[in-house]
Amino acid sequence: MQSVTDSLFPKKILSLFPRPGFWQYLLLLIPVTIIAYQAHFPVVMTFILAAAALVPLAHFLGEATEVISDKTGEHLSGIINATFGNAAELVIAIVAIKSGLIDIVKYSLVGSIIGNILLILGLSLFVGGIKFGNLRLSPVITGTTTIHLSMAAMCFVVPSVFAKEDSVLALNKYSVGIAVVLLLVYFVGVFYSMVNRENKEASQVIHEDIEATAPKWSLRTSLIVLISATVGLVYMSEILVHQIEPLVEATHIPPAFVGLIILPLVGNVAEHSVAVGTAMKNKINLSLAIAAESSVQIALFVSPVCVLIAGLFGQNFNLIFNKIELITLAMSIGGTWLVVHDNKSNWWEGFSLLSFYLIIAITAYFL
């Protein structure tokens, strides 16, 4: 008798994975979500199912990206990681922009950064500190992290502070110019990290740590998984985004909370698990690198791409953020710098970052 798993996912597809496990079974949420959406289930249920279905898709997209990077050589790997490193967040943002949810997308960009540096890093320091005591941070990693976070802050703060409230057209032109510069900075940074010896060695250590847990897929298999996961992400994101406005109306959850907390959590769950898992293996520098690299990708890559793509959908998306978003971002980055600048940490500092994230979440909910 054919099992439910075999009927929904043929053996040819399941054979792409090492063995059926937790992440593979989570893929069952995809057909369940489609049924819920087509049958007009309650909006809260459909939203939760769509959000949960995005988690394994983001996980497999990340796995495929890592394998492809490893098999395509040193130079191409940097471009691949630069493009697909935050693909889940980018897909959700693009679909939301297409639907006209501009304010929620802006909140989600800020939320992704503070989620990386407060939630991911905070949880990693907390569990790592409890298990191993005082934690030693690499000066190379902390130095790079400080630079990356400072750049992320400037990307959001400078355009917002100096922009004049002229016409929408003027603000959009201004943002397009800034977006082009940010993308240039990002890809030059990727090139520098590939040719600079010190950064190259640090990246190699990080890459080897991730590679040790990556699946043993062929390049062809990885490409199939990459394409399939991307298609799945787009479709599940469409369902998720279509539920946002009805969800806000039905539950009275503030849009700021949806953008600042919920959407970033959905897009970053896979990264959360990797960072926390490596911290529990006493590889806290890898956790720090994951949080910092993801943050800079949001600021220097995802944000400008959102600006450039918005015009294709007839939407006006600029890099002008409100005071709440800017203050939240600046304080989060400042708090993270205080934690890592001395190249050591402990579980108490991780708990402090988590507490700050919780305060932000509570504040966003009651806005």
PDB file of N, CA and C in Angstrom, residues 1 7 33-34 47 54 60 95 145 150 152 173 184 225 245 262-263 306 327-328 333 352:
ATOM      1  N   MET A   1       0.854  -1.211   0.000  1.00  0.00           N
ATOM      2  CA  MET A   1       0.000   0.000   0.000  1.00  0.00           C
ATOM      3  C   MET A   1       0.879   1.248   0.000  1.00  0.00           C
ATOM      4  N   SER A   7       2.839   9.212  -1.869  1.00  0.00           N
ATOM      5  CA  SER A   7       1.846   9.758  -2.792  1.00  0.00           C
ATOM      6  C   SER A   7       2.036  11.246  -3.027  1.00  0.00           C
ATOM      7  N   THR A  33      -1.027  23.430   3.209  1.00  0.00           N
ATOM      8  CA  THR A  33      -1.238  24.876   3.068  1.00  0.00           C
ATOM      9  C   THR A  33      -2.044  25.199   1.820  1.00  0.00           C
ATOM     10  N   ILE A  34      -1.731  24.529   0.722  1.00  0.00           N
ATOM     11  CA  ILE A  34      -2.465  24.759  -0.529  1.00  0.00           C
ATOM     12  C   ILE A  34      -3.940  24.406  -0.361  1.00  0.00           C
ATOM     13  N   PHE A  47      -2.454  31.383   7.492  1.00  0.00           N
ATOM     14  CA  PHE A  47      -1.224  32.157   7.664  1.00  0.00           C
ATOM     15  C   PHE A  47      -0.170  31.335   8.400  1.00  0.00           C
ATOM     16  N   LEU A  54       7.138  27.649   4.792  1.00  0.00           N
ATOM     17  CA  LEU A  54       8.308  28.372   4.285  1.00  0.00           C
ATOM     18  C   LEU A  54       9.599  27.934   4.975  1.00  0.00           C
ATOM     19  N   PHE A  60      16.168  24.044   2.827  1.00  0.00           N
ATOM     20  CA  PHE A  60      16.724  23.317   1.683  1.00  0.00           C
ATOM     21  C   PHE A  60      17.341  24.257   0.657  1.00  0.00           C
ATOM     22  N   VAL A  95       7.369  39.646  -3.009  1.00  0.00           N
ATOM     23  CA  VAL A  95       5.942  39.324  -3.112  1.00  0.00           C
ATOM     24  C   VAL A  95       5.106  40.356  -2.357  1.00  0.00           C
ATOM     25  N   THR A 145      32.567  42.015  12.017  1.00  0.00           N
ATOM     26  CA  THR A 145      31.177  42.200  12.442  1.00  0.00           C
ATOM     27  C   THR A 145      30.886  43.661  12.742  1.00  0.00           C
ATOM     28  N   SER A 150      28.095  48.509  11.314  1.00  0.00           N
ATOM     29  CA  SER A 150      28.160  49.967  11.130  1.00  0.00           C
ATOM     30  C   SER A 150      27.699  50.344   9.729  1.00  0.00           C
ATOM     31  N   ALA A 152      25.645  48.598   7.891  1.00  0.00           N
ATOM     32  CA  ALA A 152      24.200  48.364   7.844  1.00  0.00           C
ATOM     33  C   ALA A 152      23.440  49.545   8.421  1.00  0.00           C
ATOM     34  N   LYS A 173      13.911  58.501  -7.013  1.00  0.00           N
ATOM     35  CA  LYS A 173      15.161  58.679  -7.759  1.00  0.00           C
ATOM     36  C   LYS A 173      16.351  58.690  -6.810  1.00  0.00           C
ATOM     37  N   LEU A 184      26.933  48.091  -5.348  1.00  0.00           N
ATOM     38  CA  LEU A 184      28.343  48.172  -5.727  1.00  0.00           C
ATOM     39  C   LEU A 184      29.231  47.876  -4.526  1.00  0.00           C
ATOM     40  N   VAL A 225      17.160  20.954  -6.357  1.00  0.00           N
ATOM     41  CA  VAL A 225      16.643  21.370  -5.045  1.00  0.00           C
ATOM     42  C   VAL A 225      16.536  22.886  -4.975  1.00  0.00           C
ATOM     43  N   GLU A 245      -3.122  41.160   5.324  1.00  0.00           N
ATOM     44  CA  GLU A 245      -4.146  42.176   5.591  1.00  0.00           C
ATOM     45  C   GLU A 245      -5.388  41.588   6.264  1.00  0.00           C
ATOM     46  N   ILE A 262       7.247  38.910  13.006  1.00  0.00           N
ATOM     47  CA  ILE A 262       6.752  37.648  12.449  1.00  0.00           C
ATOM     48  C   ILE A 262       7.440  37.269  11.141  1.00  0.00           C
ATOM     49  N   LEU A 263       7.449  38.161  10.155  1.00  0.00           N
ATOM     50  CA  LEU A 263       8.043  37.822   8.853  1.00  0.00           C
ATOM     51  C   LEU A 263       9.533  37.502   8.943  1.00  0.00           C
ATOM     52  N   CYS A 306      15.165  45.461  -3.470  1.00  0.00           N
ATOM     53  CA  CYS A 306      13.747  45.808  -3.289  1.00  0.00           C
ATOM     54  C   CYS A 306      13.424  47.146  -3.953  1.00  0.00           C
ATOM     55  N   ILE A 327      15.585  54.118  15.261  1.00  0.00           N
ATOM     56  CA  ILE A 327      16.012  54.045  16.664  1.00  0.00           C
ATOM     57  C   ILE A 327      16.188  52.592  17.088  1.00  0.00           C
ATOM     58  N   THR A 328      15.248  51.739  16.695  1.00  0.00           N
ATOM     59  CA  THR A 328      15.346  50.315  17.018  1.00  0.00           C
ATOM     60  C   THR A 328      16.621  49.713  16.446  1.00  0.00           C
ATOM     61  N   ILE A 333      22.179  47.654  17.186  1.00  0.00           N
ATOM     62  CA  ILE A 333      23.575  47.558  16.748  1.00  0.00           C
ATOM     63  C   ILE A 333      24.516  48.035  17.847  1.00  0.00           C
ATOM     64  N   SER A 352      20.932  39.147  27.792  1.00  0.00           N
ATOM     65  CA  SER A 352      20.630  40.580  27.676  1.00  0.00           C
ATOM     66  C   SER A 352      20.155  40.928  26.269  1.00  0.00           C
TER      67      SER A 352
END
